[in-house]
Coordinates of C-alpha atoms in Angstrom, one line a residue:
Chain A
X1 CA 19.3 19.6 -4.5
X2 CA 16.8 17.2 -6.1
X3 CA 13.7 18.7 -7.7
X4 CA 10.4 17.8 -6.0
X5 CA 8.8 14.8 -7.7
X6 CA 5.5 15.5 -9.4
X7 CA 2.6 14.1 -7.4
X8 CA 0.3 12.2 -9.7
X9 CA -3.3 12.2 -8.5
X10 CA -5.1 10.3 -11.3
X11 CA -5.3 6.5 -10.8
X12 CA -2.6 4.4 -12.5
X13 CA -1.8 0.7 -12.5
X14 CA 0.1 -0.1 -9.3
X15 CA 3.4 -1.9 -8.7
X16 CA 1.4 -4.9 -7.5
X17 CA -0.3 -5.1 -10.9
X18 CA 3.0 -4.5 -12.7
X19 CA 4.5 -7.4 -10.7
X20 CA 1.7 -9.7 -11.7
X21 CA 2.1 -8.9 -15.4
X22 CA 5.9 -9.5 -15.1
X23 CA 5.3 -12.9 -13.5
X24 CA 3.0 -13.7 -16.4
X25 CA 5.8 -12.7 -18.8
X26 CA 8.1 -15.0 -16.9
X27 CA 5.6 -17.8 -17.6
X28 CA 4.7 -18.6 -14.0
X29 CA 1.8 -21.0 -13.9
X30 CA 0.3 -19.6 -10.7
X31 CA 0.6 -16.2 -9.0
X32 CA -0.4 -16.0 -5.4
X33 CA -1.5 -12.6 -4.1
X34 CA -0.7 -12.5 -0.4
X35 CA -3.4 -10.2 0.8
X36 CA -7.1 -9.4 0.8
X37 CA -9.3 -11.2 -1.7
X38 CA -10.2 -8.1 -3.6
X39 CA -6.7 -6.8 -4.2
X40 CA -6.0 -6.1 -7.9
X41 CA -9.2 -8.0 -8.7
X42 CA -9.7 -6.7 -12.3
X43 CA -6.1 -7.4 -13.4
X44 CA -6.0 -10.7 -11.6
X45 CA -9.1 -11.8 -13.5
X46 CA -7.6 -10.5 -16.8
X47 CA -4.5 -12.5 -16.2
X48 CA -6.5 -15.6 -15.7
X49 CA -7.8 -15.0 -19.2
X50 CA -4.2 -15.0 -20.3
X51 CA -3.7 -18.5 -19.0
X52 CA -2.1 -18.1 -15.6
X53 CA -3.9 -18.9 -12.3
X54 CA -4.2 -16.1 -9.9
X55 CA -5.2 -17.0 -6.4
X56 CA -5.2 -15.1 -3.1
X57 CA -4.5 -15.9 0.5
X58 CA -7.7 -13.8 1.2
X59 CA -6.3 -12.2 4.3
X60 CA -9.1 -10.8 6.5
X61 CA -9.1 -8.6 9.5
X62 CA -7.6 -11.5 11.6
X63 CA -4.9 -11.9 9.0
X64 CA -4.0 -8.2 9.2
X65 CA -3.6 -8.5 13.0
X66 CA -2.1 -11.9 13.4
X67 CA -0.3 -12.2 10.0
X68 CA -0.9 -14.8 7.3
X69 CA 2.2 -17.0 7.3
X70 CA 0.2 -20.2 7.8
X71 CA -2.3 -19.2 5.2
X72 CA 0.4 -18.6 2.6
X73 CA 2.3 -21.8 3.2
X74 CA -1.0 -23.8 3.1
X75 CA -2.0 -22.1 -0.1
X76 CA 1.4 -22.9 -1.7
X77 CA 0.9 -26.5 -0.9
X78 CA -2.7 -26.4 -2.2
X79 CA -1.8 -24.8 -5.5
X80 CA 1.1 -27.2 -6.0
X81 CA -1.3 -30.1 -5.6
X82 CA -4.2 -28.6 -7.6
X83 CA -2.3 -27.1 -10.6
X84 CA 1.0 -29.0 -10.7
X85 CA 2.8 -25.8 -11.6
X86 CA 6.4 -25.6 -12.9
X87 CA 6.9 -22.0 -11.6
X88 CA 5.0 -20.1 -8.9
X89 CA 5.0 -16.4 -8.0
X90 CA 4.1 -14.9 -4.7
X91 CA 3.2 -11.3 -4.6
X92 CA 2.8 -9.1 -1.5
X93 CA 0.1 -6.5 -1.2
X94 CA -0.3 -3.3 0.7
X95 CA -1.9 -5.1 3.6
X96 CA 0.7 -7.8 4.0
X97 CA 3.6 -5.5 3.5
X98 CA 2.4 -2.9 6.0
X99 CA 2.1 -5.4 8.7
X100 CA 5.6 -6.6 7.9
X101 CA 4.9 -10.0 6.5
X102 CA 7.9 -11.6 4.8
X103 CA 7.5 -14.2 2.1
X104 CA 10.6 -16.3 2.5
X105 CA 9.6 -18.2 5.6
X106 CA 6.2 -19.5 4.4
X107 CA 7.8 -20.5 1.1
X108 CA 10.4 -22.5 3.1
X109 CA 7.6 -23.9 5.3
X110 CA 5.8 -25.2 2.2
X111 CA 9.1 -26.8 1.0
X112 CA 8.0 -27.4 -2.6
X113 CA 10.0 -28.9 -5.4
X114 CA 8.9 -25.9 -7.6
X115 CA 10.8 -22.6 -7.9
X116 CA 8.9 -19.8 -6.2
X117 CA 9.5 -16.1 -7.2
X118 CA 8.9 -14.0 -4.1
X119 CA 7.9 -10.4 -4.8
X120 CA 7.7 -8.2 -1.7
X121 CA 5.8 -5.3 -3.2
X122 CA 3.1 -2.9 -2.3
X123 CA 1.3 -0.3 -4.3
X124 CA 2.9 2.7 -2.7
X125 CA 5.7 3.3 -5.2
X126 CA 5.4 6.4 -7.3
X127 CA 6.8 4.5 -10.3
X128 CA 4.9 1.4 -11.0
X129 CA 7.9 -0.1 -12.8
X130 CA 9.3 -0.7 -9.3
X131 CA 7.0 -3.7 -9.2
X132 CA 8.6 -5.1 -12.4
X133 CA 12.0 -4.5 -11.0
X134 CA 11.4 -6.3 -7.7
X135 CA 9.9 -9.2 -9.6
X136 CA 12.9 -9.5 -12.0
X137 CA 15.4 -9.3 -9.2
X138 CA 13.7 -12.0 -7.4
X139 CA 13.4 -14.1 -10.6
X140 CA 17.2 -13.6 -11.1
X141 CA 17.8 -14.8 -7.5
X142 CA 15.8 -18.0 -8.2
X143 CA 17.6 -18.5 -11.5
X144 CA 14.6 -18.0 -13.8
X145 CA 16.5 -15.2 -15.7
X146 CA 20.2 -14.4 -15.9
X147 CA 21.9 -11.3 -14.7
X148 CA 22.4 -10.0 -18.2
X149 CA 18.7 -10.1 -18.9
X150 CA 18.1 -8.4 -15.5
X151 CA 20.5 -5.6 -16.4
X152 CA 18.9 -5.2 -19.8
X153 CA 15.4 -5.0 -18.2
X154 CA 16.6 -2.4 -15.7
X155 CA 17.7 -0.1 -18.5
X156 CA 14.3 -0.6 -20.3
X157 CA 12.4 0.1 -17.1
X158 CA 14.3 3.2 -16.4
X159 CA 13.6 4.4 -19.9
X160 CA 9.9 3.4 -19.7
X161 CA 9.6 5.5 -16.5
X162 CA 11.2 8.5 -18.2
X163 CA 8.9 8.1 -21.3
X164 CA 5.9 8.2 -19.0
X165 CA 7.3 11.2 -17.1
X166 CA 8.1 13.1 -20.3
X167 CA 5.0 12.7 -22.3
X168 CA 2.9 9.9 -20.7
X169 CA 0.5 9.3 -17.9
X170 CA 3.0 10.6 -15.3
X171 CA 3.7 13.9 -17.1
X172 CA 1.0 15.8 -15.3
X173 CA -0.6 15.8 -11.9
X174 CA -4.0 15.1 -13.3
X175 CA -4.9 14.0 -16.8
X176 CA -8.5 13.9 -18.0
X177 CA -9.3 10.6 -19.7
X178 CA -10.4 11.1 -23.3
X179 CA -11.6 9.0 -26.2
X180 CA -9.6 11.2 -28.6
X181 CA -10.7 12.0 -32.1
X182 CA -13.6 10.4 -33.9
X183 CA -12.3 7.2 -35.6
X184 CA -14.2 7.4 -38.9
X185 CA -13.0 11.0 -39.4
X186 CA -9.4 9.9 -38.9
X187 CA -10.0 6.9 -41.1
X188 CA -11.3 9.1 -43.8
X189 CA -8.2 11.3 -43.6
X190 CA -5.8 8.3 -43.8
X191 CA -7.7 7.0 -46.9
X192 CA -7.6 10.5 -48.5
X193 CA -3.8 10.8 -47.9
X194 CA -3.2 7.4 -49.4
X195 CA -5.5 8.2 -52.3
X196 CA -3.5 11.4 -53.0
X197 CA -0.4 9.2 -53.3
X198 CA 1.1 10.4 -50.0
X199 CA 3.8 8.3 -48.6
X200 CA 3.1 6.6 -45.3
X201 CA 5.1 5.1 -42.5
X202 CA 3.3 2.8 -40.1
X203 CA 5.2 2.5 -36.8
X204 CA 4.0 -0.2 -34.5
X205 CA 5.7 0.5 -31.2
X206 CA 3.6 -1.8 -29.1
X207 CA 4.0 -2.9 -25.5
X208 CA 4.0 -6.6 -25.3
X209 CA 0.6 -8.3 -25.9
X210 CA -1.1 -5.0 -27.0
X211 CA 0.7 -5.7 -30.3
X212 CA -1.9 -8.2 -31.1
X213 CA -4.4 -5.4 -31.7
X214 CA -2.1 -2.6 -32.9
X215 CA -0.8 -4.9 -35.6
X216 CA -4.3 -5.0 -37.0
X217 CA -4.0 -1.3 -37.7
X218 CA -0.8 -1.8 -39.6
X219 CA -2.6 -4.6 -41.6
X220 CA -5.7 -2.4 -42.3
X221 CA -3.6 0.5 -43.6
X222 CA -1.7 -1.9 -45.9
X223 CA -5.0 -3.5 -47.1
X224 CA -6.4 0.0 -48.0
X225 CA -3.2 1.0 -49.7
X226 CA -3.3 -2.3 -51.7
X227 CA -6.9 -1.6 -52.7
X228 CA -5.9 1.8 -53.9
X229 CA -2.9 0.4 -55.8
X230 CA -0.6 2.5 -53.5
X231 CA 1.0 -0.3 -51.6
X232 CA 4.4 0.9 -52.7
X233 CA 3.8 4.1 -50.8
X234 CA 3.7 2.3 -47.4
X235 CA 6.6 1.3 -45.3
X236 CA 6.1 -0.7 -42.1
X237 CA 8.1 -0.5 -39.0
X238 CA 7.4 -2.8 -36.0
X239 CA 9.0 -3.8 -32.7
X240 CA 8.7 -7.6 -33.4
X241 CA 12.2 -8.8 -32.8
X242 CA 11.6 -12.2 -31.3
X243 CA 15.1 -12.7 -30.0
X244 CA 14.7 -10.3 -27.2
X245 CA 12.9 -10.2 -23.8
X246 CA 11.2 -12.5 -21.4
X247 CA 9.9 -15.8 -22.7
X248 CA 6.3 -14.8 -23.2
X249 CA 7.3 -11.5 -24.8
X250 CA 9.4 -13.2 -27.4
X251 CA 6.5 -15.5 -28.1
X252 CA 4.2 -12.5 -28.8
X253 CA 6.7 -11.1 -31.3
X254 CA 6.9 -14.3 -33.1
X255 CA 3.2 -14.8 -33.3
X256 CA 2.5 -11.2 -34.5
X257 CA 5.3 -11.3 -37.1
X258 CA 4.0 -14.6 -38.4
X259 CA 0.5 -13.3 -38.7
X260 CA 1.5 -10.2 -40.6
X261 CA 3.6 -12.3 -43.0
X262 CA 0.7 -14.6 -43.6
X263 CA -1.4 -11.6 -44.5
X264 CA 1.2 -10.6 -47.1
X265 CA 2.4 -7.6 -45.1
X266 CA 6.1 -6.9 -45.1
X267 CA 7.7 -5.5 -42.0
X268 CA 10.4 -3.4 -43.6
X269 CA 12.1 -2.3 -40.5
X270 CA 12.2 -4.2 -37.2
X271 CA 12.8 -1.5 -34.6
X272 CA 13.3 -3.7 -31.5
X273 CA 11.7 -6.2 -29.2
X274 CA 8.3 -6.0 -27.7
X275 CA 9.7 -4.9 -24.4
X276 CA 11.8 -2.2 -26.1
X277 CA 9.0 0.2 -26.7
X278 CA 10.6 2.9 -24.5
X279 CA 13.9 2.8 -26.4
X280 CA 12.8 2.3 -30.0
X281 CA 12.4 6.1 -30.7
X282 CA 16.1 6.6 -31.4
X283 CA 16.2 3.7 -33.9
X284 CA 13.1 5.1 -35.6
X285 CA 14.7 8.5 -35.7
X286 CA 17.8 7.2 -37.4
X287 CA 15.9 5.1 -39.9
X288 CA 13.7 8.1 -41.0
X289 CA 16.7 10.3 -41.3
X290 CA 18.6 7.7 -43.4
X291 CA 15.8 6.4 -45.6
X292 CA 12.3 7.9 -45.1
X293 CA 12.8 11.7 -44.8
X294 CA 10.5 12.4 -47.6
X295 CA 7.5 10.5 -46.3
X296 CA 4.3 12.5 -45.8
X297 CA 2.6 11.0 -42.9
X298 CA 3.1 8.6 -40.0
X299 CA 0.6 6.3 -38.3
X300 CA 2.0 5.3 -35.0
X301 CA 0.4 2.7 -32.8
X302 CA 1.1 1.4 -29.3
X303 CA 3.3 3.8 -27.3
X304 CA 3.4 6.8 -29.8
X305 CA 4.8 9.1 -27.1
X306 CA 8.1 7.2 -27.1
X307 CA 8.8 8.3 -30.6
X308 CA 10.6 11.7 -30.6
X309 CA 9.0 14.5 -32.6
X310 CA 12.3 15.2 -34.2
X311 CA 11.9 12.0 -36.1
X312 CA 8.5 13.0 -37.4
X313 CA 9.3 16.5 -38.5
X314 CA 7.3 17.7 -41.5
X315 CA 5.0 14.7 -41.3
X316 CA 1.3 14.6 -40.5
X317 CA 1.1 12.4 -37.4
X318 CA -1.7 10.1 -36.6
X319 CA -1.4 8.1 -33.4
X320 CA -3.3 5.3 -31.8
X321 CA -3.0 4.6 -28.1
X322 CA -4.8 2.4 -25.6
X323 CA -4.5 5.0 -22.9
X324 CA -7.4 7.4 -22.5
X325 CA -5.1 9.7 -20.4
X326 CA -2.6 9.8 -23.3
X327 CA -4.6 11.9 -25.6
X328 CA -3.7 15.3 -24.3
X329 CA 0.0 14.7 -24.0
X330 CA 0.1 13.4 -27.6
X331 CA -1.8 16.4 -28.8
X332 CA 0.6 18.6 -27.0
X333 CA 3.5 16.8 -28.6
X334 CA 2.1 17.9 -31.9
X335 CA 0.2 14.8 -33.1
X336 CA -2.6 16.1 -35.3
X337 CA -4.9 13.1 -34.8
X338 CA -5.0 11.0 -31.7
X339 CA -7.4 8.1 -31.3
X340 CA -7.9 5.5 -28.5
X341 CA -8.5 1.8 -28.7
X342 CA -10.7 1.3 -25.7
X343 CA -10.7 -2.0 -23.9
X344 CA -7.7 -3.2 -25.8
X345 CA -6.3 -5.1 -22.9
X346 CA -9.1 -7.6 -22.2
X347 CA -9.2 -8.4 -25.9
X348 CA -5.5 -9.1 -26.2
X349 CA -4.9 -11.3 -23.2
X350 CA -4.8 -15.1 -23.9
X351 CA -4.5 -14.7 -27.7
X352 CA -1.9 -15.9 -30.1
X353 CA -3.1 -14.1 -33.2
X354 CA -3.8 -10.6 -34.4
X355 CA -7.1 -9.3 -33.0
X356 CA -9.3 -6.9 -34.9
X357 CA -9.0 -3.3 -33.7
X358 CA -11.8 -0.7 -33.7
X359 CA -9.7 1.6 -35.9
X360 CA -8.7 -1.2 -38.3
X361 CA -12.3 -2.2 -38.7
X362 CA -13.3 1.5 -39.2
X363 CA -10.6 2.0 -41.8
X364 CA -11.8 -1.1 -43.7
X365 CA -15.5 0.0 -43.6
X366 CA -14.9 3.6 -44.5
X367 CA -12.6 2.5 -47.4
X368 CA -15.5 0.3 -48.7
X369 CA -17.8 3.3 -48.7
X370 CA -15.3 5.7 -50.2
X371 CA -13.9 3.4 -52.8
X372 CA -17.1 1.6 -53.5
X373 CA -15.4 -1.8 -53.0
Chain B
X1 CA -18.9 7.4 49.6
X2 CA -18.8 9.6 46.5
X3 CA -21.8 10.1 44.3
X4 CA -21.7 8.1 41.0
X5 CA -21.2 10.4 38.0
X6 CA -23.7 10.4 35.2
X7 CA -22.9 8.8 31.9
X8 CA -22.6 12.3 30.5
X9 CA -19.8 13.0 33.0
X10 CA -18.1 9.6 32.3
X11 CA -14.4 9.9 32.5
X12 CA -12.5 8.1 29.8
X13 CA -8.8 8.5 30.2
X14 CA -5.7 7.1 28.6
X15 CA -2.4 6.8 30.3
X16 CA 0.6 7.2 28.1
X17 CA 4.3 7.0 28.9
X18 CA 7.6 5.3 28.0
X19 CA 7.5 1.5 28.0
X20 CA 8.3 0.1 31.4
X21 CA 7.7 3.3 33.3
X22 CA 4.8 1.8 35.4
X23 CA 1.7 2.6 33.5
X24 CA -0.1 -0.6 34.1
X25 CA 0.8 -0.7 37.8
X26 CA -0.5 2.9 38.2
X27 CA -3.6 2.3 36.1
X28 CA -4.6 -0.8 38.2
X29 CA -4.0 0.9 41.5
X30 CA -6.0 4.0 40.4
X31 CA -8.8 1.7 39.2
X32 CA -8.8 -0.1 42.6
X33 CA -8.8 3.2 44.5
X34 CA -11.7 4.5 42.5
X35 CA -13.6 1.3 43.0
X36 CA -13.0 1.6 46.7
X37 CA -14.7 5.0 46.5
X38 CA -17.7 3.4 44.9
X39 CA -17.1 4.4 41.3
X40 CA -18.0 2.0 38.5
X41 CA -14.6 1.4 36.8
X42 CA -13.4 -0.4 33.7
X43 CA -9.8 -0.9 32.8
X44 CA -8.9 -1.7 29.2
X45 CA -5.4 -3.0 28.8
X46 CA -4.1 -2.3 25.3
X47 CA -0.6 -3.6 25.9
X48 CA 0.0 -7.0 24.3
X49 CA 1.6 -8.1 27.5
X50 CA -1.9 -8.0 29.1
X51 CA -0.5 -6.8 32.4
X52 CA -3.0 -4.1 33.2
X53 CA -5.6 -6.3 34.8
X54 CA -3.6 -9.1 36.3
X55 CA -3.2 -7.4 39.7
X56 CA -6.9 -6.8 39.9
X57 CA -7.6 -10.4 39.3
X58 CA -5.4 -12.1 41.9
X59 CA -2.6 -12.8 39.4
X60 CA -4.9 -14.5 36.9
X61 CA -4.7 -13.8 33.2
X62 CA -7.9 -13.4 31.3
X63 CA -8.6 -14.3 27.7
X64 CA -7.9 -11.3 25.5
X65 CA -10.2 -9.9 22.8
X66 CA -7.6 -10.8 20.2
X67 CA -7.3 -14.3 21.6
X68 CA -10.9 -14.9 20.8
X69 CA -10.9 -13.1 17.5
X70 CA -7.9 -15.3 16.5
X71 CA -10.2 -18.3 17.1
X72 CA -13.0 -16.7 15.1
X73 CA -15.2 -16.6 18.1
X74 CA -18.1 -14.1 17.9
X75 CA -17.1 -12.0 20.9
X76 CA -19.7 -11.3 23.6
X77 CA -19.4 -9.2 26.7
X78 CA -19.2 -12.2 29.1
X79 CA -16.3 -13.6 27.0
X80 CA -14.1 -10.5 27.4
X81 CA -15.1 -8.6 30.5
X82 CA -14.0 -10.0 33.9
X83 CA -14.8 -8.6 37.2
X84 CA -11.8 -8.0 39.5
X85 CA -11.1 -6.3 42.8
X86 CA -13.9 -3.9 44.0
X87 CA -16.0 -4.8 40.9
X88 CA -13.5 -3.3 38.5
X89 CA -14.4 -4.6 35.0
X90 CA -11.2 -5.8 33.3
X91 CA -10.7 -6.1 29.6
X92 CA -7.5 -7.0 27.8
X93 CA -6.9 -6.3 24.1
X94 CA -4.0 -8.7 23.7
X95 CA -1.9 -8.8 20.6
X96 CA -0.3 -11.0 17.9
X97 CA 2.7 -13.2 18.3
X98 CA 5.9 -11.2 18.7
X99 CA 7.2 -10.3 15.3
X100 CA 4.1 -11.3 13.4
X101 CA 1.1 -9.2 12.3
X102 CA 0.3 -5.8 13.6
X103 CA -0.5 -4.9 17.2
X104 CA -1.6 -1.4 16.2
X105 CA -4.2 -2.8 13.9
X106 CA -5.1 -5.3 16.6
X107 CA -6.0 -2.4 18.9
X108 CA -8.2 -0.8 16.3
X109 CA -10.1 -4.1 15.7
X110 CA -10.4 -4.9 19.3
X111 CA -11.8 -1.6 20.4
X112 CA -14.3 -1.7 17.6
X113 CA -15.4 -5.2 18.9
X114 CA -15.4 -3.9 22.4
X115 CA -17.7 -1.0 21.6
X116 CA -20.2 -3.4 19.9
X117 CA -20.0 -6.2 22.3
X118 CA -19.9 -4.4 25.6
X119 CA -23.0 -2.3 26.4
X120 CA -21.9 -2.0 30.1
X121 CA -19.2 0.5 29.0
X122 CA -21.8 3.2 29.0
X123 CA -22.6 2.6 32.7
X124 CA -19.1 3.2 33.8
X125 CA -17.9 6.3 35.8
X126 CA -14.3 5.8 34.8
X127 CA -12.8 3.9 31.9
X128 CA -9.0 3.7 31.8
X129 CA -7.2 2.8 28.6
X130 CA -3.8 1.6 29.5
X131 CA -2.0 2.3 26.1
X132 CA 1.3 0.7 25.2
X133 CA 4.4 2.8 25.3
X134 CA 4.7 6.1 23.3
X135 CA 2.2 7.0 20.6
X136 CA 4.0 5.2 17.9
X137 CA 1.4 4.4 15.2
X138 CA -2.1 5.0 14.2
X139 CA -3.3 1.8 15.9
X140 CA -1.9 2.8 19.3
X141 CA -3.6 6.1 19.2
X142 CA -6.9 4.6 18.0
X143 CA -8.7 4.9 21.4
X144 CA -8.3 8.7 21.0
X145 CA -9.0 8.8 17.3
X146 CA -12.1 6.8 17.7
X147 CA -13.4 9.2 20.3
X148 CA -13.2 6.8 23.1
X149 CA -10.8 8.9 25.2
X150 CA -11.5 12.4 26.4
X151 CA -8.5 13.0 28.6
X152 CA -4.9 11.9 28.6
X153 CA -2.3 11.6 31.4
X154 CA 1.3 11.0 30.9
X155 CA 3.4 9.0 33.3
X156 CA 7.1 9.7 33.5
X157 CA 10.0 9.7 35.9
X158 CA 12.7 12.4 36.2
X159 CA 15.1 10.6 34.0
X160 CA 16.0 11.9 30.5
X161 CA 14.6 9.1 28.4
X162 CA 11.1 8.9 30.0
X163 CA 10.9 12.7 29.8
X164 CA 12.0 12.5 26.2
X165 CA 9.1 10.1 25.5
X166 CA 6.7 12.3 27.5
X167 CA 7.7 15.3 25.5
X168 CA 7.1 13.3 22.3
X169 CA 3.7 12.2 23.5
X170 CA 2.8 15.9 24.2
X171 CA 3.6 16.6 20.5
X172 CA 1.4 13.7 19.5
X173 CA -1.5 14.8 21.7
X174 CA -1.3 18.3 20.4
X175 CA -1.3 17.0 16.8
X176 CA -4.4 15.0 17.4
X177 CA -6.1 17.7 19.3
X178 CA -6.4 15.8 22.6
X179 CA -6.1 17.6 25.9
X180 CA -3.6 16.6 28.5
X181 CA -4.9 16.5 32.0
X182 CA -1.7 16.2 33.8
X183 CA 1.7 14.6 34.4
X184 CA 2.2 11.8 36.9
X185 CA 5.7 11.2 38.2
X186 CA 6.4 7.6 39.0
X187 CA 9.7 8.0 40.9
X188 CA 12.9 6.2 40.1
X189 CA 14.6 8.0 43.0
X190 CA 16.5 10.3 40.7
X191 CA 18.1 13.4 42.2
X192 CA 15.7 16.4 42.3
X193 CA 13.1 14.2 40.6
X194 CA 9.9 15.9 41.7
X195 CA 11.3 19.3 40.9
X196 CA 12.4 18.2 37.4
X197 CA 9.1 16.7 36.5
X198 CA 7.2 19.6 38.0
X199 CA 9.1 22.1 35.9
X200 CA 8.6 20.0 32.8
X201 CA 4.9 19.9 33.5
X202 CA 4.7 23.6 33.9
X203 CA 6.8 24.4 30.9
X204 CA 4.6 22.3 28.6
X205 CA 1.6 24.2 30.1
X206 CA 0.3 21.4 32.3
X207 CA 0.8 20.4 36.0
X208 CA 2.1 17.6 38.1
X209 CA -0.9 15.8 39.5
X210 CA 0.9 13.2 41.6
X211 CA 4.3 12.1 42.7
X212 CA 4.5 8.4 43.4
X213 CA 7.5 7.5 45.4
X214 CA 9.5 4.4 44.6
X215 CA 8.4 1.8 47.2
X216 CA 9.3 -1.9 47.2
X217 CA 5.9 -2.7 48.4
X218 CA 4.4 -2.0 44.9
X219 CA 6.7 -4.6 43.4
X220 CA 5.9 -7.1 46.2
X221 CA 2.2 -6.7 45.7
X222 CA 2.6 -7.1 42.0
X223 CA 4.6 -10.2 42.3
X224 CA 1.8 -11.7 44.4
X225 CA -0.7 -10.7 41.8
X226 CA -2.4 -7.9 43.7
X227 CA -2.8 -4.1 43.7
X228 CA -1.4 -2.2 46.6
X229 CA -4.9 -1.1 47.4
X230 CA -6.0 -4.7 47.9
X231 CA -2.9 -6.2 49.5
X232 CA -1.6 -3.2 51.5
X233 CA -4.5 -0.8 51.9
X234 CA -3.0 0.9 54.9
X235 CA 0.4 1.6 53.3
X236 CA 1.6 5.1 52.6
X237 CA 1.8 4.3 48.9
X238 CA -1.9 3.2 48.9
X239 CA -2.7 6.6 50.2
X240 CA -0.7 8.2 47.3
X241 CA -2.8 6.2 44.8
X242 CA -6.0 7.2 46.5
X243 CA -5.0 10.9 46.2
X244 CA -4.2 10.4 42.6
X245 CA -7.5 8.7 42.0
X246 CA -9.3 11.6 43.6
X247 CA -7.2 14.1 41.5
X248 CA -8.3 12.3 38.3
X249 CA -11.9 12.0 39.2
X250 CA -12.2 15.7 40.2
X251 CA -9.8 17.0 37.6
X252 CA -11.5 19.5 35.3
X253 CA -8.3 21.2 34.0
X254 CA -6.8 20.1 30.7
X255 CA -4.8 21.8 28.0
X256 CA -3.4 21.1 24.6
X257 CA 0.2 20.6 25.7
X258 CA 3.2 22.4 24.3
X259 CA 6.6 20.6 24.0
X260 CA 10.2 21.4 24.8
X261 CA 13.2 21.4 22.5
X262 CA 15.8 18.7 23.2
X263 CA 18.3 21.2 24.5
X264 CA 15.9 22.4 27.2
X265 CA 14.9 18.9 28.0
X266 CA 18.6 18.0 28.6
X267 CA 19.1 21.1 30.7
X268 CA 16.1 20.2 32.9
X269 CA 17.5 16.7 33.7
X270 CA 21.1 17.8 34.3

C-alpha cells in the first residue's frame, strides 16, 4: 500500500507558474494565460522583465459560465499581429481547466503560421514540477524539443521533486519563512576561516537564472581570498555546463561562465548544467572524495539541500539559498550557517551578467573593515 | 380561496430527481394549481433546457438570465421575470452551449443576479426551484447552499434507476443539512410502483406525498404548450396536481433523510 502523501499547507509556486517559466526557457516570445486577469500576476510580471510577453484572455464571470474559446482564438490572432512572435505558449488556469476548456480548438480556429505550445495545466497538482512536465510534453509534440531532451528533463524533474521532498520546501507540512543567519556575522566567519589558511570549496549549484546572483558569491569569496593571498586555498565548483538544457538555460550557463572568467575566477570543476541542480550532488560527492577530502569548509549557493551531507563530512558548511522556507531544513541537515538572498528572483530576470548579491557585497565590505583595505 | 401566507412563511422548495423523470412538468402543474388557489407563485427553472416555464407561457420560451448575461446586459426584473398562467412569475436560468463552459457556475451566477434584480421574490408565497437532474456539482446545489431553498422534494418512479438517483439525492441532502419534505412518485406504470416508492419513502424516514399516475393527457397538454391545470382543468390528473399542491403548501413535516444501501434498493424494486 502506498504511504499517504504529505499535505503541504504553506504556499508554494504553482504548476501554472512552473509552466510559464518553462515556456520562458523554451524561448517563447508570448505566453497567453487562458484565465482570469489576475492569475499568477506577480510571476507573469516578472517574466515580462525577462523579455517575454505575458498576456491573459482575462476571463470574467461570463467566461467561466460560457467558456472563452472565442476570446482565446481572438487573442492568439491579436498577439500574432502585435508582437510577430516566432513561438507562442498558451497556458490553462484553474478557472479554464475546471470548466473544461480545451486549448486545441481555439488554436486551430486562429490558424497561425507560428507554432503554439498548448499547456493544459491548473494549480491543483501537489508537485509543481507537473506544470513543467506538461509544458515539455506539449513542446515535444510541437517539435520544439526532441524526445531525448524530454526524457532527460523527466529524470531531472523527478529528482527535483525528490530533493524538495527530502530536504526542501515540500519536506514538512508547514515551514516558517526565515531570513536565516545575520549576513555580516557569516561574512566575518568566512573571512576568518580564509585568514587562518583554511581550505575552501565553493559550490554553486544554482537553478537556472538564479545563478546570475549566486555566482557573485563565488566571485566575492575568491576576491577576499586573493586579498588575503590565500587564493590557492579556494577551489570552485559550479553547474555551468553550457551544452545541456533548454535554449535559455544553456545561454545562462554561457553568460555566467564567461563573466567568472572575465573576473579571473577559475571554475575548477563543472558539476553539471544549470537545470541539473537536483542531480549534481552525486558528482560533488565523488569529486570531494577523489580530490578535496581535506578541505575545511564549503560555501554552497543555490540549491544547497541537493548536496548530500555525506559529501561534506568533516567540513564547516555555509549555505546560501533564496528560499526563506529552506532555512530550517538546511539547519536540520547540519549546515552550520544558513543565509537567504531575499528578492533574488526579480533581480536576476532579464539579465545577461552576474548581479551583485547581498552576501557578496557584505563579504566585500566586511573584508575591507577587517583587512583595512 | 386560501389566505396568502406572510413572507415569513414563504415556501421555497426545490424539486430534485433523475433527469427526464418529469420534474419540470410536475413543477409547472403545481405552480399552476397553487396560482389557481390564489397564491403568489414564482417558478425558477434551473435546467439549461428552459422547460420549466414553457407550459405556463402558452408554449413560448422566455429570455434566460444567462442569455442576457452573455450579452453583457445589466439584468433587471422586467427582463427576466415573465408572467404566465394564473399570474405565475416565470424565470429561466438558462445555460451555456452544450459542451462549453459550466452550467453549475451558471446557476450560481444567475441566482445571485436574480436575488439582486428581483425584489418581487420576497412577495411570493411559493418559490419553486426546478433543479436539473441529480445533485451533481456545487453549482447545481447552489440554491440550497445560498439559503434560497428551505425544503426539498424528490421526484421518482418505481424503477431502479430513478430510485437510485433519489437515494443519492437523499445522501446529498443529508450532507448539506437540508430537510426532505417528501417523495413524489411520477408513475411509469411499473408493477407495484406505488408500494415500492412508498416503502422507499418510509425506509429513508420520509413519506410519499403524492402518486401521479401516468396519463397521456399530461403529454398532450405539454405538446400544446400548456399545463394540465390550464388546458384540462377538469381532468382527474389535474385533481392529482391540485392535491399535491395542497400537500406542499400545508406540509410542515420534513426530516434529514437517510439512505439505503444498493442491495436493499435492488430488493425493493424486484
